GROMACS .gro file of C-alpha atoms in nm:
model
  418
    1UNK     CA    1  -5.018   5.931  34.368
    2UNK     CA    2  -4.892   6.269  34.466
    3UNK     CA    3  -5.090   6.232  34.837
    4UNK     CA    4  -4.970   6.336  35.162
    5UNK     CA    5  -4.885   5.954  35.295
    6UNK     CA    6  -4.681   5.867  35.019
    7UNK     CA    7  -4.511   6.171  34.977
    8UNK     CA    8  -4.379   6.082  35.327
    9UNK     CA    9  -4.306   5.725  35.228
   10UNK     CA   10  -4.079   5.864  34.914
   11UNK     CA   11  -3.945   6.157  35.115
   12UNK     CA   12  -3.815   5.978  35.459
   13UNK     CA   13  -3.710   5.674  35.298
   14UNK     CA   14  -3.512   5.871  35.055
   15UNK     CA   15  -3.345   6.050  35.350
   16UNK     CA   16  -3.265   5.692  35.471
   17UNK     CA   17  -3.094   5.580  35.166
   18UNK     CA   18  -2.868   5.870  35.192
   19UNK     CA   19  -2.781   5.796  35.530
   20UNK     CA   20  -2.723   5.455  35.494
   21UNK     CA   21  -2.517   5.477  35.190
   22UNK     CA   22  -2.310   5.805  35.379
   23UNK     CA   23  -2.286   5.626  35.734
   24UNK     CA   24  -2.116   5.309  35.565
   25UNK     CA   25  -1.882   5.547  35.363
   26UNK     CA   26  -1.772   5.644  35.700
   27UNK     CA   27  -1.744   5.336  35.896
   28UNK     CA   28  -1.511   5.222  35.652
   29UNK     CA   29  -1.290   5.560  35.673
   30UNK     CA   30  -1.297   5.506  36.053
   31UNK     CA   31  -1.246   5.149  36.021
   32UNK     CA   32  -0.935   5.142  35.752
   33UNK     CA   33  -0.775   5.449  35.943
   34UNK     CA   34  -0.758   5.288  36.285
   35UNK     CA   35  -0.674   4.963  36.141
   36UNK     CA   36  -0.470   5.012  35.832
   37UNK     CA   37  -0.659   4.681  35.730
   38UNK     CA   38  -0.819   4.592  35.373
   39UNK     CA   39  -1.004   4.282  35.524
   40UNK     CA   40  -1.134   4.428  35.809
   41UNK     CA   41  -1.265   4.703  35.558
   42UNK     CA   42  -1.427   4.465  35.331
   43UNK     CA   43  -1.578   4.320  35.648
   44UNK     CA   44  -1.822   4.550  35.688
   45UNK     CA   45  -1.987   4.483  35.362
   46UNK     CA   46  -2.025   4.124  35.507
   47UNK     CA   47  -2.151   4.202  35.813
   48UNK     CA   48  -2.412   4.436  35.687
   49UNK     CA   49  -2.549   4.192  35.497
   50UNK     CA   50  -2.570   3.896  35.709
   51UNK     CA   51  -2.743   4.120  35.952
   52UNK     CA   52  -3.006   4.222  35.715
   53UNK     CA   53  -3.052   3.883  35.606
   54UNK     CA   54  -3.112   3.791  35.965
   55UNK     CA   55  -3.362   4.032  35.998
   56UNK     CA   56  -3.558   3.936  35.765
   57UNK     CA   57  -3.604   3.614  35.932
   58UNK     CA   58  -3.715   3.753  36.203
   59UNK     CA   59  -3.980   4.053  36.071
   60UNK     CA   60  -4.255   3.841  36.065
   61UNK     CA   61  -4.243   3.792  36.433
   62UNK     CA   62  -4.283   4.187  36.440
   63UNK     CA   63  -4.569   4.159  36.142
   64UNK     CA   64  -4.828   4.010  36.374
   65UNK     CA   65  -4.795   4.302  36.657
   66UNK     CA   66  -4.696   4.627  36.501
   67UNK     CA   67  -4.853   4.797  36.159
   68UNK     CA   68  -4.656   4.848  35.906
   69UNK     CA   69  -4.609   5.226  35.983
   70UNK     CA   70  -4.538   5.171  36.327
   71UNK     CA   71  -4.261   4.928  36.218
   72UNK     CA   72  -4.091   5.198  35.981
   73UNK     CA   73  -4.129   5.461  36.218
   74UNK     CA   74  -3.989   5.217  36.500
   75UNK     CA   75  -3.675   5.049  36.313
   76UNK     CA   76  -3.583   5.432  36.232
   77UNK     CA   77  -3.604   5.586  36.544
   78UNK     CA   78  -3.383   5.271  36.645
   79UNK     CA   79  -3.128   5.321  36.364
   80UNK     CA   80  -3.094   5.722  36.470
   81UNK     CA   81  -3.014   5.623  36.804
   82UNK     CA   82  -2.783   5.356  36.715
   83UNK     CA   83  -2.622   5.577  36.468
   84UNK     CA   84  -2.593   5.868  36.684
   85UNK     CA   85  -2.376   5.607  36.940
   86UNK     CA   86  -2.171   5.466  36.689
   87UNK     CA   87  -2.077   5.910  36.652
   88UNK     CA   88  -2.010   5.952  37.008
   89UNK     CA   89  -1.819   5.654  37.059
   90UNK     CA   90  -1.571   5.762  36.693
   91UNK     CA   91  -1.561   6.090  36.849
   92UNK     CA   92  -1.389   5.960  37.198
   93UNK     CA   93  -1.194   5.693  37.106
   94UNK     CA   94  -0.879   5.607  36.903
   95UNK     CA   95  -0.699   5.261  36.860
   96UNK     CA   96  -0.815   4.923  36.756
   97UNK     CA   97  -0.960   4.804  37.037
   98UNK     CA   98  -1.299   4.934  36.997
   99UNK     CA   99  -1.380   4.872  36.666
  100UNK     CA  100  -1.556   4.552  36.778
  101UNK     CA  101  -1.815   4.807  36.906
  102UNK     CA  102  -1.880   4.990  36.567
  103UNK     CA  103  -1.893   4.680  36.399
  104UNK     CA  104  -2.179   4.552  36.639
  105UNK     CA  105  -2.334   4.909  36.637
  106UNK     CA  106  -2.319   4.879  36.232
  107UNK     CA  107  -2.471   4.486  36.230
  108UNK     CA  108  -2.761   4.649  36.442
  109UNK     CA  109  -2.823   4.918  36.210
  110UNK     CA  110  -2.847   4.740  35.935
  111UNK     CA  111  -3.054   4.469  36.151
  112UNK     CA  112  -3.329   4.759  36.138
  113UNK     CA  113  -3.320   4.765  35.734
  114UNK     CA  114  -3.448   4.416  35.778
  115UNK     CA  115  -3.767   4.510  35.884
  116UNK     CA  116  -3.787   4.858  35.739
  117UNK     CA  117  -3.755   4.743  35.345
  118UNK     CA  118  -4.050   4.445  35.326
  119UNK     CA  119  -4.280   4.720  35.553
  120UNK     CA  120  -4.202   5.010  35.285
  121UNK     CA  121  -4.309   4.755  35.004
  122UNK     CA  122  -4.595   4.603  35.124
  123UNK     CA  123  -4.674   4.980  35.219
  124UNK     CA  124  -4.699   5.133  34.836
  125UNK     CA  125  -5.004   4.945  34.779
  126UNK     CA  126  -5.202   5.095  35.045
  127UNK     CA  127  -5.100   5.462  34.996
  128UNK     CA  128  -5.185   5.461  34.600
  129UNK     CA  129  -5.393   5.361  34.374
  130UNK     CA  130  -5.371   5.015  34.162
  131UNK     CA  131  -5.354   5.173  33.823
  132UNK     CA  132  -5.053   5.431  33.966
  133UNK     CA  133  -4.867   5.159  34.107
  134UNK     CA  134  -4.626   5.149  33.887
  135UNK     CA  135  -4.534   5.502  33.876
  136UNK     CA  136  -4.508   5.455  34.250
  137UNK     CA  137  -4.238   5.177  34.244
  138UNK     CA  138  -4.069   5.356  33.949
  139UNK     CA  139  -4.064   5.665  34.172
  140UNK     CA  140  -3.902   5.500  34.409
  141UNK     CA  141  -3.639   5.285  34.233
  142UNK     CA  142  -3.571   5.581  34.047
  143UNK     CA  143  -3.504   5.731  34.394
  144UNK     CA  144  -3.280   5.457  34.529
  145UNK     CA  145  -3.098   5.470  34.196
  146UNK     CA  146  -3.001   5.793  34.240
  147UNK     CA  147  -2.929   5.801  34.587
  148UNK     CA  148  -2.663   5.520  34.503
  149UNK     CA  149  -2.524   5.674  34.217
  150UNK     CA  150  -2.430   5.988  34.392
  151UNK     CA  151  -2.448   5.879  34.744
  152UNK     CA  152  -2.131   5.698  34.712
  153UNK     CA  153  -1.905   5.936  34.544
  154UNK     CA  154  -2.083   6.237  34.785
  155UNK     CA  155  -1.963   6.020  35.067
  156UNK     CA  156  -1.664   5.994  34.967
  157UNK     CA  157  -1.588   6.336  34.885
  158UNK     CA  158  -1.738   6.487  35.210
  159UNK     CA  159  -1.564   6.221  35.462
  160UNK     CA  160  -1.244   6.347  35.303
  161UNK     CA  161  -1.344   6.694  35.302
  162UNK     CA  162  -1.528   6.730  35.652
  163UNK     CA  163  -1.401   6.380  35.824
  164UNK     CA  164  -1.592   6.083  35.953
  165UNK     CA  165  -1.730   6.216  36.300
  166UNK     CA  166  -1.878   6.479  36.109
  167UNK     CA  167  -2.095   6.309  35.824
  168UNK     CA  168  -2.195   6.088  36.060
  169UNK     CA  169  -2.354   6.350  36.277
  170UNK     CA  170  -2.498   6.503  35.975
  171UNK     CA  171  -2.661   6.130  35.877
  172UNK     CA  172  -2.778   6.122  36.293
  173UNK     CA  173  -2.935   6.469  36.153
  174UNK     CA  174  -3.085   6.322  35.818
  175UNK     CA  175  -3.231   5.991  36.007
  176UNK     CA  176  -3.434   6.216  36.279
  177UNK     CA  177  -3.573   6.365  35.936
  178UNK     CA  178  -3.677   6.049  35.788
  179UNK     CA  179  -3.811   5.915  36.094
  180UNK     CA  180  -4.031   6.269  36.169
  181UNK     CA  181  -4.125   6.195  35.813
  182UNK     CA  182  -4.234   5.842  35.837
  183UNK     CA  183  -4.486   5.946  36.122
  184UNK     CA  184  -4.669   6.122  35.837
  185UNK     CA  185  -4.767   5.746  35.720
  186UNK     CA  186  -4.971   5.715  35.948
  187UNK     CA  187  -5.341   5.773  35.864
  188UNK     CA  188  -5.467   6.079  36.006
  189UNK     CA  189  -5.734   5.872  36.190
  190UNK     CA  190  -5.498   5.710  36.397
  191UNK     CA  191  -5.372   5.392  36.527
  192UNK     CA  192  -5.722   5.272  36.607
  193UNK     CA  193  -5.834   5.327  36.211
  194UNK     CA  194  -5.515   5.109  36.141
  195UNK     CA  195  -5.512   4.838  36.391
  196UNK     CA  196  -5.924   4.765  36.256
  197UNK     CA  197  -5.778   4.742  35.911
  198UNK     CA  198  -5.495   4.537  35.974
  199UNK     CA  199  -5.696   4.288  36.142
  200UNK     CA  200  -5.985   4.287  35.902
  201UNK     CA  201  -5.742   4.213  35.643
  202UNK     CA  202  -5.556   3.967  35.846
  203UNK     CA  203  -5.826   3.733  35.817
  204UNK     CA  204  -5.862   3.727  35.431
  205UNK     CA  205  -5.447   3.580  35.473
  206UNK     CA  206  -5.630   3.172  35.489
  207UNK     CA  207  -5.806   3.009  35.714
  208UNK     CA  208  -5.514   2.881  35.852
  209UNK     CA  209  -5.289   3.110  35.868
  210UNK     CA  210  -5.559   3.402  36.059
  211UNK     CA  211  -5.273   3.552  36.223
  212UNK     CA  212  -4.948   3.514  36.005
  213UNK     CA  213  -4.595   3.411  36.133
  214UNK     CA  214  -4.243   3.344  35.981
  215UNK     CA  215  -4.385   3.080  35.775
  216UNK     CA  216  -4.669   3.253  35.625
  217UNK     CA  217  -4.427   3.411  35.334
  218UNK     CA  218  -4.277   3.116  35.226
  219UNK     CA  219  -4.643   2.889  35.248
  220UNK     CA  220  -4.844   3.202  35.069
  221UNK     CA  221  -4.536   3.172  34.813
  222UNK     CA  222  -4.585   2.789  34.793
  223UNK     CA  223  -4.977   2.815  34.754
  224UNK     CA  224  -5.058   3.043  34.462
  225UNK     CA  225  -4.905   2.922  34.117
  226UNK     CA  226  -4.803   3.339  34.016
  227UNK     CA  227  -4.603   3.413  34.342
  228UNK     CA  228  -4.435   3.075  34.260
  229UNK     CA  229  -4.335   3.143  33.953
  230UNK     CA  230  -4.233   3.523  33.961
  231UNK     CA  231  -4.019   3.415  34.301
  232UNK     CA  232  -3.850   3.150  34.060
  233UNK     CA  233  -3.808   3.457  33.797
  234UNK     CA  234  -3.663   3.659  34.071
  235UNK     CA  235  -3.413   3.413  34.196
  236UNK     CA  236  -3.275   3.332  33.801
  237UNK     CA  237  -3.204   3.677  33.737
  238UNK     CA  238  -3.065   3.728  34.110
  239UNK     CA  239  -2.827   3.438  34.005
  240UNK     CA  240  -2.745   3.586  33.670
  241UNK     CA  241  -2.717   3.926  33.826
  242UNK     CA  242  -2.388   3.835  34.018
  243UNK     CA  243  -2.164   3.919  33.754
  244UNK     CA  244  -2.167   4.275  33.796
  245UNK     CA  245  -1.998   4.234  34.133
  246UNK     CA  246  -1.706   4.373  34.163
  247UNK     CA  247  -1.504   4.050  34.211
  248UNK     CA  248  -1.586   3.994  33.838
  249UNK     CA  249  -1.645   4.278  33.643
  250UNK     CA  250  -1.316   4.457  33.756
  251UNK     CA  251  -1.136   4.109  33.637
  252UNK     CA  252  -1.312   4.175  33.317
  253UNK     CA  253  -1.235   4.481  33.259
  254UNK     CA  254  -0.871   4.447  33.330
  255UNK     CA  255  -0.823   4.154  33.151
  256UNK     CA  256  -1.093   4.150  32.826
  257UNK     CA  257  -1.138   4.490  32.769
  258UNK     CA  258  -0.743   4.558  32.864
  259UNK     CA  259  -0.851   4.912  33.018
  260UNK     CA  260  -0.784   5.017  33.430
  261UNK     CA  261  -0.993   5.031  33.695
  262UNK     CA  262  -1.105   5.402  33.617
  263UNK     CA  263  -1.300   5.223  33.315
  264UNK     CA  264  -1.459   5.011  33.595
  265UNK     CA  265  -1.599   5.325  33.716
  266UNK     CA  266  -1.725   5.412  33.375
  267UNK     CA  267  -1.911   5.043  33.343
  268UNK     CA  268  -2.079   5.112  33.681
  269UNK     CA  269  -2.159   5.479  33.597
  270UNK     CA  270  -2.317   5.380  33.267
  271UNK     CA  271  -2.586   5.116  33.410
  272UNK     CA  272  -2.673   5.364  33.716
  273UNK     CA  273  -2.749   5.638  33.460
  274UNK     CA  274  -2.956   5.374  33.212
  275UNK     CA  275  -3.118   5.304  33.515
  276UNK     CA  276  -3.180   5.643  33.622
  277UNK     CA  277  -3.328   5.696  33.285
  278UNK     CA  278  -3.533   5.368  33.280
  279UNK     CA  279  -3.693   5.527  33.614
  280UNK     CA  280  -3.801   5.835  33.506
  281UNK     CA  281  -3.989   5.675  33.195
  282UNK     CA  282  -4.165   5.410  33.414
  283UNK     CA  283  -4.277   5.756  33.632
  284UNK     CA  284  -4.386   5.949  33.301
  285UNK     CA  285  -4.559   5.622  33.149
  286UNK     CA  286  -4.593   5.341  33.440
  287UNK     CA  287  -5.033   5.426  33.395
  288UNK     CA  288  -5.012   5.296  33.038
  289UNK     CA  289  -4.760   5.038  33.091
  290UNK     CA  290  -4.955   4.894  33.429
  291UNK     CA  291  -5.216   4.780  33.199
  292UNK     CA  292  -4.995   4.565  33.043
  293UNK     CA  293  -4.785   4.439  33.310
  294UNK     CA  294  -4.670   4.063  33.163
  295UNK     CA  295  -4.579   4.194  32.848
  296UNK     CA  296  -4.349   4.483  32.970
  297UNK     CA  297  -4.180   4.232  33.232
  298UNK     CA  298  -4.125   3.964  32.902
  299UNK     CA  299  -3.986   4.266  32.742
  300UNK     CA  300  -3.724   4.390  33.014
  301UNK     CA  301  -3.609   4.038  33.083
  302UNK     CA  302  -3.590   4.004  32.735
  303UNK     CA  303  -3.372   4.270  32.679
  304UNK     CA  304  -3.156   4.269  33.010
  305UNK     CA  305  -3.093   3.893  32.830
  306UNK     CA  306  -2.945   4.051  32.523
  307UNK     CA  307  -2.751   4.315  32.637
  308UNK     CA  308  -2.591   4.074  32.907
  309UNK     CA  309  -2.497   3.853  32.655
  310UNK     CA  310  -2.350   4.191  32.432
  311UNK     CA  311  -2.192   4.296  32.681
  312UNK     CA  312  -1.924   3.948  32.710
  313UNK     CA  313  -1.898   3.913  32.361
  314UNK     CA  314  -1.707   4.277  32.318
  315UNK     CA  315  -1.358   4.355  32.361
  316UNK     CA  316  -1.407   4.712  32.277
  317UNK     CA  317  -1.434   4.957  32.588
  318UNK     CA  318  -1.665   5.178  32.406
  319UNK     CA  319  -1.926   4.906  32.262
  320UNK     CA  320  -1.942   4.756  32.658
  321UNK     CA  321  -2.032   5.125  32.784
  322UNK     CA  322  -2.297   5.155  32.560
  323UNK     CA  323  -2.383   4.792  32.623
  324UNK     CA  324  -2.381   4.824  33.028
  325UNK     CA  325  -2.594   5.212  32.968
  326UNK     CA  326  -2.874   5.023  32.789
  327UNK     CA  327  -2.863   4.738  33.059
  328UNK     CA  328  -3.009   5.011  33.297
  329UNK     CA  329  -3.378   5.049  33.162
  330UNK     CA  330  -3.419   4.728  33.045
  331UNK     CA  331  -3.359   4.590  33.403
  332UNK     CA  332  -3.493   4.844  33.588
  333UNK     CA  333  -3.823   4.732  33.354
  334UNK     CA  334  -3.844   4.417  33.455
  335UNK     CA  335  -3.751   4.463  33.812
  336UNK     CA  336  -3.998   4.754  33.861
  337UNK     CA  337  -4.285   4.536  33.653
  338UNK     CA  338  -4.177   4.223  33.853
  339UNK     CA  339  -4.255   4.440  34.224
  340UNK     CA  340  -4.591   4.549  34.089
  341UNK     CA  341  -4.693   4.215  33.988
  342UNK     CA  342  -4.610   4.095  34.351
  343UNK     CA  343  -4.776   4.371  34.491
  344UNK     CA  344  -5.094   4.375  34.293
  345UNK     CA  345  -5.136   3.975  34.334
  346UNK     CA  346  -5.071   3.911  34.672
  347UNK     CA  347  -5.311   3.956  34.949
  348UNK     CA  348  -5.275   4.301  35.149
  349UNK     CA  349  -5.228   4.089  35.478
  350UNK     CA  350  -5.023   3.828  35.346
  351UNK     CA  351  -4.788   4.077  35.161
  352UNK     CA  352  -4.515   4.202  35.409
  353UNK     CA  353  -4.497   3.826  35.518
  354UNK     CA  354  -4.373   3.749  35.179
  355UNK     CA  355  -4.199   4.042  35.116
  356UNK     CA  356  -4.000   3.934  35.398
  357UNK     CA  357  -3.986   3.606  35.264
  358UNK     CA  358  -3.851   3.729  34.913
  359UNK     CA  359  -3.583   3.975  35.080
  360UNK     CA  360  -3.453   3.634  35.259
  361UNK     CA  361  -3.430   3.439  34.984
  362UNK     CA  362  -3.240   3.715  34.751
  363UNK     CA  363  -2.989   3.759  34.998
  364UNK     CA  364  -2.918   3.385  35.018
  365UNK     CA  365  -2.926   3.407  34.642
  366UNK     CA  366  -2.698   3.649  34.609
  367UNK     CA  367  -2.422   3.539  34.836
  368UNK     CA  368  -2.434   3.173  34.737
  369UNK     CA  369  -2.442   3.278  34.402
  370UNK     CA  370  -2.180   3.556  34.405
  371UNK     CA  371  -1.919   3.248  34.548
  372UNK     CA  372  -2.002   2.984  34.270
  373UNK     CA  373  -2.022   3.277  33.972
  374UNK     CA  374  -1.617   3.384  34.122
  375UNK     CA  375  -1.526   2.981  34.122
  376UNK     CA  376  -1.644   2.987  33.769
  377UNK     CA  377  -1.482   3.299  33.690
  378UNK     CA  378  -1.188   3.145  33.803
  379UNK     CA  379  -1.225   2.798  33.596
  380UNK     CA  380  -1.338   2.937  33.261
  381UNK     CA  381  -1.251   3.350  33.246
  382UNK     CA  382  -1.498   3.627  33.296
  383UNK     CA  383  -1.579   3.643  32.981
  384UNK     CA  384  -1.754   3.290  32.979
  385UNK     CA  385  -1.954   3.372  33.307
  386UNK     CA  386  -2.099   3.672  33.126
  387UNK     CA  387  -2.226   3.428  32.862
  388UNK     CA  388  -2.373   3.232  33.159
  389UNK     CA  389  -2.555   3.477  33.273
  390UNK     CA  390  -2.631   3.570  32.938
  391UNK     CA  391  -2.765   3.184  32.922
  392UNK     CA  392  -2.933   3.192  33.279
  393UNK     CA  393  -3.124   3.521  33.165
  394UNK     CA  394  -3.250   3.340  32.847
  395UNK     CA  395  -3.414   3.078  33.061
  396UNK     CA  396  -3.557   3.385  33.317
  397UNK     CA  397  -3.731   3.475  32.942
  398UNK     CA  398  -3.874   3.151  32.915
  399UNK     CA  399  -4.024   3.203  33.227
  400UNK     CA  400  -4.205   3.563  33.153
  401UNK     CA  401  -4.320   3.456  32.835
  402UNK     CA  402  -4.551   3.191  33.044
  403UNK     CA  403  -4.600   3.489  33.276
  404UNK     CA  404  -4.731   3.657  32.968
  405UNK     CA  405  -4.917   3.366  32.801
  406UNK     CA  406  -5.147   3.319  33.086
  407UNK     CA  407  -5.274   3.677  33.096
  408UNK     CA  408  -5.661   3.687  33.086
  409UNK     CA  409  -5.816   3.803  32.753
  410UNK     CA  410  -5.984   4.052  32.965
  411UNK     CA  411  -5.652   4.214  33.082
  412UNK     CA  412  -5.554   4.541  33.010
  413UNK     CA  413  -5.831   4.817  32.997
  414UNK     CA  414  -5.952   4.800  33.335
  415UNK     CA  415  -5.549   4.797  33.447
  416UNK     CA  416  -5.590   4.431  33.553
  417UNK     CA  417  -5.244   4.256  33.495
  418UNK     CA  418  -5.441   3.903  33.626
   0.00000   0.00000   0.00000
C-alpha cells in the first residue's frame, strides 16, 4: 500500500483538507467582521455546497478529456490560485462592498472539490492492491477524520491568534504543497502510459457508452443490480444521518438532555474520536476484514442502527457521550466497507463517472433531507426524529443483510467480496 503514488494521494489530499477546512474558518472571520451579519455567515456554508454539488454535475464532462491525475493536479493548481486572490483582495480592502467577490472566489473554490473528490476515489483502486483496499480507504477516512476534528478548532484558534489574511496565506502555502504532491500521481512513465490505459479501459465501460458522459454514472448505477442497491443503502443512511446537524442535535441537547451548548461540543467530540478510532482499526485489520466485506458492512449498519436509536432514548448526558463515541466506528465501518464495495465492483472506466454520480446524489440527499428531518423536529421534538432515524437505519439493515445473503460461497479466501 505504502508505494510512492499513493503516498502522494494520502499526503496532498491531506494538505487539502487542512486548507479547506482553515480557508473557510477564515472566510467566515472576514465575512462576520466586515458585516457584523449571522446570515451572511451561515451563507457560506450554503454556498459551498451548492457549488460542489454543481460540480459534480459537471465532472463528467472533464472525465472524457483529462486522467484522473491530471484532473487532481488541475482543480488544485486552480484552487491555489483562487485562494491566493481571495488573500490579496482581504488584504486591500475593507467594507461590505466587496464581499460579493469572496463569496464568488469561495463558490469557485469549492467548484474545484467537485471534481477533485470522485477523481481521488476512483483513484485508490489503481494505486493499491485489491486485497489492501480497505486499509487504503480506512487510511484515508481516518485522515479526513482527523483533519476535521482538529482542523476546526486549529482554525479557529490561529485566525484569532495570527488573523485572517494570514492563515489564508499560510493555506495559499499548504495548497502549492498538495498540488506539487499530487504531480507525484502520476505514473513515472508519463502521460502517454496513462492516456493508453485510460482508453483501453474506456472501452470495457459498454458498448454503448465507449466514451462516457454525464449520464454514464447514473445508467452504470441503473444497470448492475449491486451499485443499485448499495446507492439505495447510501442514500437511507444519508437520510438518517441528518440528525446530527447542528439544527437538531443542539435542540436536543438543550432541551432532552437539559445541558448547554459546551455539551454540544462534547457530543461532536465523542463521534470524531470513535471515528478516529474506528479508522485506525480498519488500517491495522482492513486485509482480514476485505475478505469479508458484506458481513462487516451488515455489521456497521447494524450497529450505527442501535446506537442511533440509544442515543434518543437517553436523557442522561453521560450515557449519550458514550452512546455518540461508539457511533464513530460503527459508522465509519460501514461507510469505509460501503466505498470498497463500490470500488471493487465497478468497472475502472466507469468508476469516476459514478463516483460523480454518487457525490450528486448525497448532496441532494442531504439538503432535502436536512429541511424535512428540521420540519419534523419541529412537529414531533428531537427526540422522536432520533427514533426515525433510528427506524430509517433499521430498514438500511434490511438492506445489507441482502447485501450479505447474496455473497458467493466462494467469497472470502481469495479476498473476493463478489
Amino acid at each position: 500500500m505504502w508505494q510512492r503514488r499513493f503516498v502522494c494521494l494520502w499526503a496532498g489530499q491531506t494538505l487539502a483538507n487542512l486548507g479547506d477546512v482553515f480557508y473557510i474558518v477564515a472566510f467566515i472571520s472576514v465575512i462576520y467582521a466586515a458585516s457584523g451579519s449571522v446570515m451572511y455567515t451561515a451563507f457560506v456554508s450554503v454556498v459551498i455546497l451548492s457549488a460542489q454539488s454543481v460540480s459534480g454535475l459537471t465532472a463528467p464532462l472533464f472525465f472524457r478529456r483529462w486522467t484522473l491525475s491530471r484532473m487532481l493536479v488541475l482543480s488544485q493548481a486552480l484552487k491555489t490560485a483562487l485562494l491566493a486572490a481571495a488573500a490579496v483582495w482581504v488584504d486591500r480592502e475593507t467594507g461590505t462592498q466587496w464581499l460579493w467577490l469572496l463569496f464568488s472566489l469561495g463558490a469557485m473554490i469549492a467548484f474545484m472539490d467537485g471534481w477533485a473528490n470522485p477523481a481521488r476515489n476512483a483513484l485508490v483502486p489503481q494505486l493499491v492492491p485489491r486485497e489492501e483496499l480497505m486499509r487504503a480507504n480506512g487510511l484515508l477516512a481516518t485522515s479526513d477524520q482527523t483533519v476535521h476534528f482538529a482542523g476546526w478548532a486549529a482554525g479557529g484558534l490561529l485566525v484569532a491568534w495570527l488573523g485572517a489574511s494570514t492563515v489564508l496565506w499560510g493555506t495559499v502555502a499548504a495548497y502549492v504543497l498538495a498540488t506539487l504532491a499530487m504531480l507525484g500521481v502520476k505514473p513515472e512513465d508519463a502521460e502517454v502510459a496513462e492516456d493508453a490505459k485510460d482508453t483501453e479501459a474506456g472501452q470495457r465501460i459498454s458498448p454503448q457508452q465507449p466514451q462516457g458522459d454525464w449520464l454514464t454514472g447514473w445508467k452504470t448505477i441503473r444497470a448492475v443490480p449491486l451499485l443499485r442497491q448499495l446507492v439505495a443503502l447510501d442514500v437511507v443512511m444519508g437520510i438518517a444521518g441528518t440528525v446530527w446537524i447542528a439544527a437538531i442535535l443542539l435542540p436536543y441537547v438543550l432541551e432532552v438532555l437539559g445541558q448547554g451548548e459546551a455539551w454540544w461540543g462534547y457530543i461532536n467530540a465523542g463521534y470524531l474520536l470513535g471515528s478516529i478510532i474506528g479508522g485506525t482499526l480498519l488500517l491495522k485489520y482492513g486485509g482480514q476484514m476485505n475478505r469479508q466485506l458484506p458481513r462487516w458492512l451488515l455489521a456497521g449498519v447494524s450497529g450505527t442502527a442501535l446506537m442511533t436509536l440509544l442515543f434518543g432514548s437517553v436523557s442522561y448526558p453521560l450515557a449519550a457521550l458514550l452512546f455518540s463515541f461508539a457511533l464513530g466506528p460503527f459508522l465509519e465501518m460501514a461507510l469505509v466497507s460501503k466505498q470498497t464495495m463500490l470500488q471493487q465492483e465497478t468497472e475502472p472506466a466507469a468508476l469516476p463517472y459514478v463516483l460523480s454520480a454518487k457525490g450528486t446524489l448525497d448532496a441532494l440527499v442531504f439538503g432535502l433531507s436536512s429541511l424535512v428531518m428540521g420540519a419534523f423536529a419541529q412537529w414531533l421534538g428531537t427526540r422522536a426524529v432520533y427514533w426515525l432515524s433510528g427506524l430509517l437505519l433499521v430498514v438500511a439493515v434490511g438492506l445489507a443483510w441482502r447485501l450479505w445473503q447474496k455473497r458467493p460461497a466462494h467469497a472470502g479466501e481469495q479476498g473476493q467480496t463478489f
